[in-house]
Coordinates of C-alpha atoms in Angstrom, one line a residue:
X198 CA 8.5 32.7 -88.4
X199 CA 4.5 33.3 -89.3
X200 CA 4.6 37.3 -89.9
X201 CA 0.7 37.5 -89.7
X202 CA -1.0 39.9 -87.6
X203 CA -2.0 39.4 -84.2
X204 CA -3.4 41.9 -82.8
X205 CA 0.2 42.6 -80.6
X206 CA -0.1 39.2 -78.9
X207 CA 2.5 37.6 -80.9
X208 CA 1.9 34.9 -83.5
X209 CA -1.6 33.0 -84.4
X210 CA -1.9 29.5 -83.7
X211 CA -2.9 28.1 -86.7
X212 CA -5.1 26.3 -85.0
X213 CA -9.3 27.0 -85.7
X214 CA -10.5 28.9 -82.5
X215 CA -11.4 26.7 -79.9
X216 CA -15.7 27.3 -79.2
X217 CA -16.6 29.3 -76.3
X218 CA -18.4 27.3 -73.4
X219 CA -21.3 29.0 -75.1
X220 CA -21.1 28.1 -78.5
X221 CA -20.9 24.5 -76.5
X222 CA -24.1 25.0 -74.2
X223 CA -25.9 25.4 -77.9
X224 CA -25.0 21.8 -78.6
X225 CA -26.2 18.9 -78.2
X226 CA -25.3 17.7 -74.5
X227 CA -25.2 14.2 -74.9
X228 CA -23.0 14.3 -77.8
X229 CA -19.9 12.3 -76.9
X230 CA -16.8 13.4 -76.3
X231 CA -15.2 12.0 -79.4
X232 CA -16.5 15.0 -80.9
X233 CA -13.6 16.9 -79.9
X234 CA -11.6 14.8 -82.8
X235 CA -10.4 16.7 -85.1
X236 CA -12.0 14.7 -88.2
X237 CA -9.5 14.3 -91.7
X238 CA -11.2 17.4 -93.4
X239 CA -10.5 19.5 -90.9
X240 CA -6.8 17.5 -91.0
X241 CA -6.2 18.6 -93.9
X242 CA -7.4 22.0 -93.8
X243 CA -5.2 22.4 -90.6
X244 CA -2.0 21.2 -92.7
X245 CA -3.2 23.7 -95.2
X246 CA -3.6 26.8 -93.3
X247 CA -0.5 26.3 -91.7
X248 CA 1.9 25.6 -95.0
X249 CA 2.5 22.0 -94.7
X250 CA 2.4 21.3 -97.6
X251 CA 2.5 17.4 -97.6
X252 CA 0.4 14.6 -95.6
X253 CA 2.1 12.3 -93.4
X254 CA 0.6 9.0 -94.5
X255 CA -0.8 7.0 -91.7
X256 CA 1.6 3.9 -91.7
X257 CA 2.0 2.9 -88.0
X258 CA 0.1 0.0 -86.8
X259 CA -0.6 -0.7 -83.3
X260 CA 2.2 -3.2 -82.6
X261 CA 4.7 -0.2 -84.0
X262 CA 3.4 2.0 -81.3
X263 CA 3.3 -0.2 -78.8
X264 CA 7.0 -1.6 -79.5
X265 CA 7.8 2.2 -79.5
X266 CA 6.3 3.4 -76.2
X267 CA 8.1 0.1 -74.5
X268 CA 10.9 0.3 -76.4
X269 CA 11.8 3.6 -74.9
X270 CA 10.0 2.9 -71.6
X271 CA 12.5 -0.6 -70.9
X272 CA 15.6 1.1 -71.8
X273 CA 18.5 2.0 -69.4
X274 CA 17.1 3.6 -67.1
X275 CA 15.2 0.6 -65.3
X276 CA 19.2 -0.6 -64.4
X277 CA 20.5 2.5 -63.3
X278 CA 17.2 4.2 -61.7
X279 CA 17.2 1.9 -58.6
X280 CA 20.7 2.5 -57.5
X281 CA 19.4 6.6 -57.3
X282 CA 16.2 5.8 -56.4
X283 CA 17.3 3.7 -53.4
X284 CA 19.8 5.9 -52.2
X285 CA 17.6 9.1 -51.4
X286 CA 14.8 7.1 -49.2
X287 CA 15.3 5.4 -45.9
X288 CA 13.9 1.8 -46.8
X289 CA 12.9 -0.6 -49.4
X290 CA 9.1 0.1 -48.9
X291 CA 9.6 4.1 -49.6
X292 CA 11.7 2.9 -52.8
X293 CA 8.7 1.0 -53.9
X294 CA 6.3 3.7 -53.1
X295 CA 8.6 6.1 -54.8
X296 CA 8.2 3.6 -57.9
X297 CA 4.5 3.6 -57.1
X298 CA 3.8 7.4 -57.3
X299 CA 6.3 7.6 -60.8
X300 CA 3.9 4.8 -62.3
X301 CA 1.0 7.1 -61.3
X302 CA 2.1 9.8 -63.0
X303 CA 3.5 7.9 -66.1
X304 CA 0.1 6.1 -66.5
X305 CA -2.4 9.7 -65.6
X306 CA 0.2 11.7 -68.1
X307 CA -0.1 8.9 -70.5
X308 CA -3.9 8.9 -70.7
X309 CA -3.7 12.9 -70.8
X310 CA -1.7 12.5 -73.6
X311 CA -4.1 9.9 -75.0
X312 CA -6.9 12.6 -74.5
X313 CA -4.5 15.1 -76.8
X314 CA -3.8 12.7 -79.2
X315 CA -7.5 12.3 -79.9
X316 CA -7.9 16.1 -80.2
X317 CA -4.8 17.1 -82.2
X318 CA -3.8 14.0 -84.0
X319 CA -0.7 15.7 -85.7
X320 CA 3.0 14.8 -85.5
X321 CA 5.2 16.8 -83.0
X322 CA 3.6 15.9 -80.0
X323 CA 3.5 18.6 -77.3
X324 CA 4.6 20.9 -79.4
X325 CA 1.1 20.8 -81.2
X326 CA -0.7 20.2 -77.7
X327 CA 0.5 23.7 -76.2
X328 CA -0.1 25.6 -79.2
X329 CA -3.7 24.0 -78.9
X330 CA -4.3 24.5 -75.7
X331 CA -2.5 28.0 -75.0
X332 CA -1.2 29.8 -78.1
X333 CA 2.3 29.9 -80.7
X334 CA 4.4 30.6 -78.1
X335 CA 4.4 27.4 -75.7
X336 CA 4.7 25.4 -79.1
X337 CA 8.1 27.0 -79.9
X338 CA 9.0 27.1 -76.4
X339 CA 8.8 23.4 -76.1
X340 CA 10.5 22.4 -79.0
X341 CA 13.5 23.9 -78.7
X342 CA 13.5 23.0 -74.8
X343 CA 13.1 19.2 -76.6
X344 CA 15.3 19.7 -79.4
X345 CA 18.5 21.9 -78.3
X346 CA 18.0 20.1 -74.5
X347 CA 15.9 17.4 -73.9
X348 CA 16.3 14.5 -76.0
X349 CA 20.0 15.3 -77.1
X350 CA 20.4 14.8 -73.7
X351 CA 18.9 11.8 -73.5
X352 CA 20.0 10.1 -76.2
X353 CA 24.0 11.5 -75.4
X354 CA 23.0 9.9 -71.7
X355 CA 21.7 6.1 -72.8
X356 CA 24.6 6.1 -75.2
X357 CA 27.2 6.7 -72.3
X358 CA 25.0 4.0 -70.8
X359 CA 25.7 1.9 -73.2
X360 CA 29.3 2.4 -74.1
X361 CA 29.6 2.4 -69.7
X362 CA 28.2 -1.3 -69.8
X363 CA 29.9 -2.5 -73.2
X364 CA 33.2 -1.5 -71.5
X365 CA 32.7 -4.2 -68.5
X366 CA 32.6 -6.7 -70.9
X367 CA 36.0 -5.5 -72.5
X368 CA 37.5 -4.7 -69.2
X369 CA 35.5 -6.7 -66.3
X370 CA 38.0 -5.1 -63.8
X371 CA 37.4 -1.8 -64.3
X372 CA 36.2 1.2 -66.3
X373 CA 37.9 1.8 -69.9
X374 CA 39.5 4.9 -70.9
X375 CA 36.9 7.8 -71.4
X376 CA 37.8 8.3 -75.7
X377 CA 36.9 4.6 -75.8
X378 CA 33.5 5.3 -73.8
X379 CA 32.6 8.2 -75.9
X380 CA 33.4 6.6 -79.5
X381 CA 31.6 3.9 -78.4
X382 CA 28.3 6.4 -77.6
X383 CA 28.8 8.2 -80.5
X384 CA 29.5 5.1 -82.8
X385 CA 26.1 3.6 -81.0
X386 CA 24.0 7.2 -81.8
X387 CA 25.1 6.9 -85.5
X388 CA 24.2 3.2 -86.1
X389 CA 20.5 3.3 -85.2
X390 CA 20.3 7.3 -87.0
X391 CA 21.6 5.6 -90.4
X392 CA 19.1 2.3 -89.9
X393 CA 16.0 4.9 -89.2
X394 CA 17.6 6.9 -92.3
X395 CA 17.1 3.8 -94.1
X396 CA 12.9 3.7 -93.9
X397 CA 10.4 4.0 -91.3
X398 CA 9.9 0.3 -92.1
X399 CA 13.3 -0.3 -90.9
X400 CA 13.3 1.8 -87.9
X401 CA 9.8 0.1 -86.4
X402 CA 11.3 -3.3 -87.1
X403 CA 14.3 -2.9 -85.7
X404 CA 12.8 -1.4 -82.5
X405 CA 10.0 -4.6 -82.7
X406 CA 13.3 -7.2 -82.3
X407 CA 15.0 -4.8 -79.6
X408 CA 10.9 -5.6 -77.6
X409 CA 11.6 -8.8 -77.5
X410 CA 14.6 -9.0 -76.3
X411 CA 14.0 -6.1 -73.9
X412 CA 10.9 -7.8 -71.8
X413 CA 13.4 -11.4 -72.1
X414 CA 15.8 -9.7 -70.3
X415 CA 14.1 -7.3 -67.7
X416 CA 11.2 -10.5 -67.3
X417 CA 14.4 -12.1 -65.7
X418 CA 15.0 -10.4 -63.2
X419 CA 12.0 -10.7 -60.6
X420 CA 12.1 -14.7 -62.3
X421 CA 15.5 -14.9 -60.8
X422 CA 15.2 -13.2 -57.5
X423 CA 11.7 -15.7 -56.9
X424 CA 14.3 -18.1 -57.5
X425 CA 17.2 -17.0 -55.4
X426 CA 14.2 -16.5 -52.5
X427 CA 12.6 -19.8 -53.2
X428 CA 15.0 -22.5 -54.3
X429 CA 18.5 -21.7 -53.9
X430 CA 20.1 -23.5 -51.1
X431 CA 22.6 -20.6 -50.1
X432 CA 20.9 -17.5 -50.9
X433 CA 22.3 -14.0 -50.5
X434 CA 22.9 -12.8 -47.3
X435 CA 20.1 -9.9 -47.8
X436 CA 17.5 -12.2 -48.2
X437 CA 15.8 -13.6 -45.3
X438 CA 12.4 -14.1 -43.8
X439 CA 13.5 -11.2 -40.9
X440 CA 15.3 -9.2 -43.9
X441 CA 11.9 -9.3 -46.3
X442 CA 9.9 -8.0 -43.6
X443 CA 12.0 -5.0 -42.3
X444 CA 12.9 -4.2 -45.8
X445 CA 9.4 -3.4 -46.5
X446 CA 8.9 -1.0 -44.2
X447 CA 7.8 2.2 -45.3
X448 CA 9.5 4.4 -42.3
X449 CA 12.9 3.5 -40.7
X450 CA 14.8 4.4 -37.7
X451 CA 17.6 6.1 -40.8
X452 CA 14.6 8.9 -41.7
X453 CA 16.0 11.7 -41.8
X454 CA 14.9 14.0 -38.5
X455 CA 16.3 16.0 -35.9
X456 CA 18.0 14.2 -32.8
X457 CA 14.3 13.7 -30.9
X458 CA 13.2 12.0 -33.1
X459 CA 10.5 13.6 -34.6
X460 CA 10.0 13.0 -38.5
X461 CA 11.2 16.1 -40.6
X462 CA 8.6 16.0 -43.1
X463 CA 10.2 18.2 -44.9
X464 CA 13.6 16.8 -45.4
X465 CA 11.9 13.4 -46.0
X466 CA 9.6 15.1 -48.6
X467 CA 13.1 16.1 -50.6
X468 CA 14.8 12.5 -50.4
X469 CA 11.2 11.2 -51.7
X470 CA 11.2 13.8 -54.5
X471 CA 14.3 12.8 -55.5
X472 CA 13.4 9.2 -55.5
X473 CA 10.3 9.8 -57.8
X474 CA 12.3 12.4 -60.4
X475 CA 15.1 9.3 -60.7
X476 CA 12.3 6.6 -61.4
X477 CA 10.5 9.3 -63.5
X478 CA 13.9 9.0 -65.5
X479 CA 12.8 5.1 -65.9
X480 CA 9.7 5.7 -66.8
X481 CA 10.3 8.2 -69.3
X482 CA 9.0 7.1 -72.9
X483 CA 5.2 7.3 -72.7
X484 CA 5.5 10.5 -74.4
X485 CA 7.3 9.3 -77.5
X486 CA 3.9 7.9 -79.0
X487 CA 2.7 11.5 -79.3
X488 CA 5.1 13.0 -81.6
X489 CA 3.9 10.0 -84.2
X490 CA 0.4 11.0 -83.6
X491 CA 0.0 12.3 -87.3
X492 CA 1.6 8.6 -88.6
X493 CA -1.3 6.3 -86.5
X494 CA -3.4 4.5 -88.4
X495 CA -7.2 4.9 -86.4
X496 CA -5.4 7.4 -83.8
X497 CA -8.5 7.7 -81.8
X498 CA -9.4 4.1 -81.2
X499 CA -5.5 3.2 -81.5
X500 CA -3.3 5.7 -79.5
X501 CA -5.4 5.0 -76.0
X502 CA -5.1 1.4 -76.3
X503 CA -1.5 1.6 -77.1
X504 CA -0.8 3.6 -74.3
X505 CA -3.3 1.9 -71.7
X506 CA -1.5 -1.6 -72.3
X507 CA 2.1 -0.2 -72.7
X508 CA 1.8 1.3 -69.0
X509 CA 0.2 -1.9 -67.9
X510 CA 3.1 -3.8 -69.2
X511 CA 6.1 -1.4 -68.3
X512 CA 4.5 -0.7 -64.5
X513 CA 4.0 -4.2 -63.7
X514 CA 7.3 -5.3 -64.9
X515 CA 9.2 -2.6 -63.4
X516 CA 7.8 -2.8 -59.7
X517 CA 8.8 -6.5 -60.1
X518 CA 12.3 -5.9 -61.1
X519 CA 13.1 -3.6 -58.7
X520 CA 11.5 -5.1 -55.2
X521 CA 13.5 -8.3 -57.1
X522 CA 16.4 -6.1 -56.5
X523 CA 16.2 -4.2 -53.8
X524 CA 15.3 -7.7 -51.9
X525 CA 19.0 -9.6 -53.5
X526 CA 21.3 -6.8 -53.3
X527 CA 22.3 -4.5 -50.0
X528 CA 21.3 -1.1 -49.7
X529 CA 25.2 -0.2 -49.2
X530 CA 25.8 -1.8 -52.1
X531 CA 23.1 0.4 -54.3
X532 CA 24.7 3.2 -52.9
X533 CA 27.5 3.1 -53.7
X534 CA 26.8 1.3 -57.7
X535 CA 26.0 2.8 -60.8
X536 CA 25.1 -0.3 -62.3
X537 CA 22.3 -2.2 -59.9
X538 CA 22.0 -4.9 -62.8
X539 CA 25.1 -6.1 -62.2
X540 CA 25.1 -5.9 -58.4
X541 CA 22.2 -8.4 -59.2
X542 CA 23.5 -10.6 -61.9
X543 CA 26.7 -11.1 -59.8
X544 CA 24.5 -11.4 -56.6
X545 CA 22.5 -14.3 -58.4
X546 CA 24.6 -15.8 -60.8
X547 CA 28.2 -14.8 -60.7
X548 CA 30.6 -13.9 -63.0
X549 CA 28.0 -15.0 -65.5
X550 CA 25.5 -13.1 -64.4
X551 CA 27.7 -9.3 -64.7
X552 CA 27.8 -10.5 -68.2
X553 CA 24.7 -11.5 -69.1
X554 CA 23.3 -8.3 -68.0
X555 CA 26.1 -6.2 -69.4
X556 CA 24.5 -7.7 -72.6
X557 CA 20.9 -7.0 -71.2
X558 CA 21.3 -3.1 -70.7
X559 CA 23.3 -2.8 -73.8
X560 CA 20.3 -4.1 -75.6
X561 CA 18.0 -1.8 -74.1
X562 CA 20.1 1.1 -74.6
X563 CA 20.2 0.2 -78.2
X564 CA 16.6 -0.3 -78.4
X565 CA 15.6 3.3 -76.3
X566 CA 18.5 4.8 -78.6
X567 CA 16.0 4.1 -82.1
X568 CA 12.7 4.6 -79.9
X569 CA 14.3 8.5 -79.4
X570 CA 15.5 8.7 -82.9
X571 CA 12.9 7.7 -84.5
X572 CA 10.4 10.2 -82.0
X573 CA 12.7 12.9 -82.2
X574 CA 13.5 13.3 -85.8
X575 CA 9.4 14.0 -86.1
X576 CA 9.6 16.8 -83.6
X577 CA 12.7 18.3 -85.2
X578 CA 10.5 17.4 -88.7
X579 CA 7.7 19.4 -87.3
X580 CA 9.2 22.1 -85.9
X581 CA 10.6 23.3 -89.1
X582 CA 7.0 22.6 -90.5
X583 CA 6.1 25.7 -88.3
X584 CA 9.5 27.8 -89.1
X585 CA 10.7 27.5 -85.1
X586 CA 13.4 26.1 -87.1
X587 CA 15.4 26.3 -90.1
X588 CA 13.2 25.0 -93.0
X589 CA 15.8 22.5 -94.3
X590 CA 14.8 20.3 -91.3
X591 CA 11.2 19.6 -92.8
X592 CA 12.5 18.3 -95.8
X593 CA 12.7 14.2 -96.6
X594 CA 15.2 14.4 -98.9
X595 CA 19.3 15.6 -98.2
X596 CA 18.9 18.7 -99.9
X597 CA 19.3 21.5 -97.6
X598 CA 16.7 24.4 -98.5
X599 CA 17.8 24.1 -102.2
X600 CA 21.2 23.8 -101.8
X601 CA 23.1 22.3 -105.0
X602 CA 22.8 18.6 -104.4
X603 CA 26.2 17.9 -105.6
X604 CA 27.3 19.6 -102.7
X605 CA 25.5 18.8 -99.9
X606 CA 26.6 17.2 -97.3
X607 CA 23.6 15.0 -96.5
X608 CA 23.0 14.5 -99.8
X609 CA 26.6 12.2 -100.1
X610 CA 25.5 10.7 -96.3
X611 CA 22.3 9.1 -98.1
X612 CA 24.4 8.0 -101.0
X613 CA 24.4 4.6 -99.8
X614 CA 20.4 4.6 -99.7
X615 CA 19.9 6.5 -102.8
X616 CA 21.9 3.5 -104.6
X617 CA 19.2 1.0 -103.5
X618 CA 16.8 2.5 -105.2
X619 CA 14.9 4.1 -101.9
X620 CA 12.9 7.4 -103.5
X621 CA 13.8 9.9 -101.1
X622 CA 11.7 12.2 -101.8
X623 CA 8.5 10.9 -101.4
X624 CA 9.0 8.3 -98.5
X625 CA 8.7 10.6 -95.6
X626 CA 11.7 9.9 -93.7
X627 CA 13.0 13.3 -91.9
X628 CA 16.3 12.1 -92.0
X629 CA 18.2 16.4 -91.8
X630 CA 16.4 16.2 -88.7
X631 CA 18.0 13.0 -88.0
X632 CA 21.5 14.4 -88.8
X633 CA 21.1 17.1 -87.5
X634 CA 19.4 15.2 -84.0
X635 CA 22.8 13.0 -84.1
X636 CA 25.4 16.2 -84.1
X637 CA 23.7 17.8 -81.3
X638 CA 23.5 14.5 -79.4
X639 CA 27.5 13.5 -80.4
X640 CA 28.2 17.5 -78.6
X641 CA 26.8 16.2 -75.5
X642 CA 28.6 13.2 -75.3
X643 CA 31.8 14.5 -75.6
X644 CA 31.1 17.2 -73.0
X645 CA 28.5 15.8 -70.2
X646 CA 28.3 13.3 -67.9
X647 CA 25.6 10.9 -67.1
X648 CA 24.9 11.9 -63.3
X649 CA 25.6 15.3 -63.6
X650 CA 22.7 15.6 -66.1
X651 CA 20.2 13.5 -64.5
X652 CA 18.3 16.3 -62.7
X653 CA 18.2 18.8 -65.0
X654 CA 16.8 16.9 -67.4
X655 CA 14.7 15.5 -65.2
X656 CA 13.5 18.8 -63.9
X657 CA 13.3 20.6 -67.5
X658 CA 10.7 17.6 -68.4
X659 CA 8.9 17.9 -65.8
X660 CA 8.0 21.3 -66.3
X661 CA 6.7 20.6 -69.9
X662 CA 5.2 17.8 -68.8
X663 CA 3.3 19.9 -66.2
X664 CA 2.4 23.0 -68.8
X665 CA 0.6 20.4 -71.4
X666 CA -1.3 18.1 -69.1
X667 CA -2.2 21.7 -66.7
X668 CA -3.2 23.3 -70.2
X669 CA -5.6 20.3 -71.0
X670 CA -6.9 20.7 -67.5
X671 CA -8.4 24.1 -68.3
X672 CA -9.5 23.4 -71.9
X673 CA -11.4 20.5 -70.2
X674 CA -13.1 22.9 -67.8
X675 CA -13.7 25.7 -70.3
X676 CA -14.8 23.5 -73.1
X677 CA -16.7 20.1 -72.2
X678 CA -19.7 21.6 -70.2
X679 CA -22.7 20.1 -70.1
X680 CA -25.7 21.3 -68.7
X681 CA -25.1 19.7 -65.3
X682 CA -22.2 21.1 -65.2
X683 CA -18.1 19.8 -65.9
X684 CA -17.5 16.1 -67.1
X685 CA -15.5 13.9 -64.7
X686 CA -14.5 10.5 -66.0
X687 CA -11.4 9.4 -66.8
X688 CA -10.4 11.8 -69.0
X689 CA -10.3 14.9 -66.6
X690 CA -9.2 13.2 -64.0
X691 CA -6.5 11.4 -64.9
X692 CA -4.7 15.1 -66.0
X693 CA -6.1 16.4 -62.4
X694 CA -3.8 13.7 -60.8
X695 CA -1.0 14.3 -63.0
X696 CA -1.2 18.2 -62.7
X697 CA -1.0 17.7 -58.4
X698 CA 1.3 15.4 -57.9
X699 CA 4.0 17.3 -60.9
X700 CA 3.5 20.6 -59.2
X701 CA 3.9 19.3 -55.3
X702 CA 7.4 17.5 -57.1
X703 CA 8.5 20.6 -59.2
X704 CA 8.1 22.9 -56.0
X705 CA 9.8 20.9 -53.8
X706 CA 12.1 20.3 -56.7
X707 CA 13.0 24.2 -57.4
X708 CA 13.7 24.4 -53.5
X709 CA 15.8 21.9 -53.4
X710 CA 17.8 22.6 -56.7
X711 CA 17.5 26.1 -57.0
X712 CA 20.5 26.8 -59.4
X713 CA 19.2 24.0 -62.2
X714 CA 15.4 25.6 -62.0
X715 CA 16.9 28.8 -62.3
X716 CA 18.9 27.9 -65.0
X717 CA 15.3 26.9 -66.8
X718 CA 13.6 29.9 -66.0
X719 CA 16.5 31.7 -67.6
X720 CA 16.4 29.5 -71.1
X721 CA 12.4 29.6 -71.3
X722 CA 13.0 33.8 -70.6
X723 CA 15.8 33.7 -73.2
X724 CA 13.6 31.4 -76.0
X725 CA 11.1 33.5 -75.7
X726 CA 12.8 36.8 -76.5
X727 CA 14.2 35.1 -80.1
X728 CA 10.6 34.1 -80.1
X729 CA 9.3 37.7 -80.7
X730 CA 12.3 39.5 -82.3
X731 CA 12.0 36.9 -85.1
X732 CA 8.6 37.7 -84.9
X733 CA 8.9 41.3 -85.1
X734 CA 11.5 41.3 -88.2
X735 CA 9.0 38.7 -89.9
X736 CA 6.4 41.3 -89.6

């Protein structure tokens, strides 16, 4: 921990400190807002002043971030999101707007995010936004919410995804025994770790194929259901001209309500919630591109226009694959599925369409699987930078704080890449934060459950989520003044939109699941307590 001085109010960022609205109103007014950048002096003199020691060379193009943000975006949660989304609203046409509203908020947070990658173009992510924007402690906070919770999670999650949907190949009748599921996660986790181990070269050109094949297979699926609508002589029994129209309705006589009749807003409001958090799940992924920042070549002209056509691309697609779905298979039958993509490959094609898309979702597992690695291991890289974590972490190479080679453990784990030739030392791979990324995730897998995970994580995200885009919100307001008064363009508004819609879901959210939000409140309370007695013994 940073042992300097602070006046009692914890840890400094290291951060300069943001001008006052005043020191703005002395400036030029018409200046433009890309003055906010921070420019590479003042890069450097931020990795300076807060002891890292070492640049992260700018080696990620925009097709690398753009086959990350989709890559993580198109992953399993598009097939298994509109089973749960389905199930909590009354009607295809509140499923779609459910969809709707989680685009909304992917596509505001994303350009939020754009905005902060513009001002703090760093690695890390939000952990560098909320130091920015409120001070130490929301930087540490976040990263172990992301590191011990978060994307372990995630990535234990997909993996059971994965191994889930590998099994119906093996066994098409039913589900294979649970060691089988789990070595198959854990065998799955530990392929794409040692390929981003490998090189960062590696890693983006593996996730580049897994893009391809990704849009192939999701692009298939409204194809297919225009077909099964349009062509087929004997189409499924759920589609029909009647069928298409009442299916679209937004209200149905099944909202829930009391026995007059009357709507119950309220009860409706919590099935809808739920419906957005579960396609949130989907959507999940625009945030990756932000813990790169510091590896973007041009990050201020490249990190919006990566995340303005990745949203376009993953929004579009998505709203087509699900009304393609929710038009082919039954609502009874979403219910009561965990896998919608086969419901629909069978639906359409048969036998040969349960595997073909067994082989689809296994893909993008795969694909999300190296989009969190790779992400991940820079957060976990990062966060040791700022000592929220043991310093090993920050290091390239397998040595573990010093430790004698000959005996690390990583050290014989990047055997096989040291006997290529690869310099580890100097290529800027963080791979003891990708081991150490891998065990945490490998715990999960053999202890949790996809569904009993899904709103916790979704909730936990959320909140962070809320905290950087609200934060931005008032450093907009406090900051870019002009002498007319506040800014509004796209850039404050899109984090306005975000910020109302995340706290209307995470209120209705904490009612709803009280226990789980509890459960947060209690970790973030708990964090920050090792926060300051670290900080306390460091001083």
């Amino acid at each position: 921990m940073n042992g300097r001085d602070d006046g009692g109010h914890g840890p400094s960022q290291d951060f300069p400190d943001s001008p006052t609205a005043d020191e703005y109103s002395n400036r030029d007014h018409h200046h433009d807002p890309e003055e906010l950048l921070i420019s590479d002096e003042e890069y450097e003199e931020q990795l300076g002043s807060s002891g890292i020691s070492d640049r992260v060379p700018r080696s990620l193009t925009f097709f690398h971030g753009l086959a990350l943000v989709i890559g993580l975006q198109i992953g399993s949660g598009i097939f298994s999101a509109p089973a749960a989304v389905r199930t909590h609203v009354p009607s295809t046409g509140v499923a779609m707007l459910a969809w709707v509203v989680g685009g909304i908020m992917a596509s505001t947070g994303a350009a939020s995010f754009a905005t902060l990658g513009k001002l703090v173009p760093l690695n890390g992510g939000m952990q560098e936004y909320l130091r920015f924007v409120y001070f130490d402690l929301f930087g540490f906070l976040f990263a172990w919410t992301w590191i011990f919770v978060s994307r372990p999670l995630a990535l234990a999650m997909i993996s059971l995804v994965f191994s889930g949907y590998l099994s119906r190949a093996i066994y098409p009748e039913e589900a294979g025994p649970d060691w089988l599921l789990k070595t198959f996660a854990i065998f799955a986790v530990a392929v794409i770790t040692l390929l981003n181990c490998i090189g960062t070269r590696i890693g983006t050109g593996v996730g580049n194929v897994f893009l391809f094949l990704k849009l192939l297979g999701l692009g298939s699926v409204p194809l297919l259901g225009i077909i099964a609508i349009a062509f087929l002589k004997e189409k499924p029994a759920e589609i029909s001209q009647v069928q298409l129209l009442a299916d679209l309705r937004v209200l149905s006589r099944d909202t829930p309500g009391p026995q007059n009749g009357v709507l119950d807003i309220w009860a409706a409001f919590g099935g809808f919630v739920d419906a957005v958090l579960a396609a949130a799940f989907a959507y999940n992924g625009w945030e990756s591109l932000s813990f790169v920042g510091g590896e973007i070549k041009n990050p201020e002209v490249t990190l919006p226009k990566i995340l303005k056509i990745s949203m376009a691309i993953v929004i579009t697609m998505f709203l087509a694959s699900n009304l393609a779905i929710y038009l082919t298979v039954s609502a009874e039958t979403l219910r009561d599925s965990d896998a919608p993509a086969l419901e629909f490959g069978k639906k359409i094609l048969g036998r040969a369409g349960v595997l073909f898309y067994t082989w689809v979702v296994c893909i993008c597992a795969l694909g999300s699987l190296n989009s969190i690695v790779f992400s991940t291991s820079r957060l976990t890289q990062a966060a040791g930078e700022r000592n929220y974590l043991p310093r090993f972490l920050k290091a390239n190479a397998g040595t573990f704080g010093g430790t004698n080679r000959w005996l690390s453990w990583s050290y014989l784990t990047y055997a096989p890449i040291r006997s290529e030739g690869q310099n580890l030392e100097t290529d800027n791979v963080p791979r003891n934060a990708m081991i150490f990324n891998f065990l945490l995730a490998a715990v999960y897998i053999m202890t949790a459950s996809f569904r009993s995970l899904l709103t916790f994580k979704g909730l936990i995200e959320l909140t962070m989520f809320f905290l950087t885009v609200f934060g931005l919100v008032i450093f907009q307001f406090l900051h870019r003044q002009s002498e007319h008064g506040a800014r509004f363009g796209i850039e404050t508004i899109s984090p306005i939109i975000f910020s109302v819609l995340a706290s209307f879901i995470l209120m209705r959210s904490a009612a709803a699941h009280s226990l789980e939000f509890s459960l947060i409140l209690f970790g973030l309370w708990f964090s920050s307590i090792i926060y300051y007695k670290e900080y306390e013994n460091a001083a």
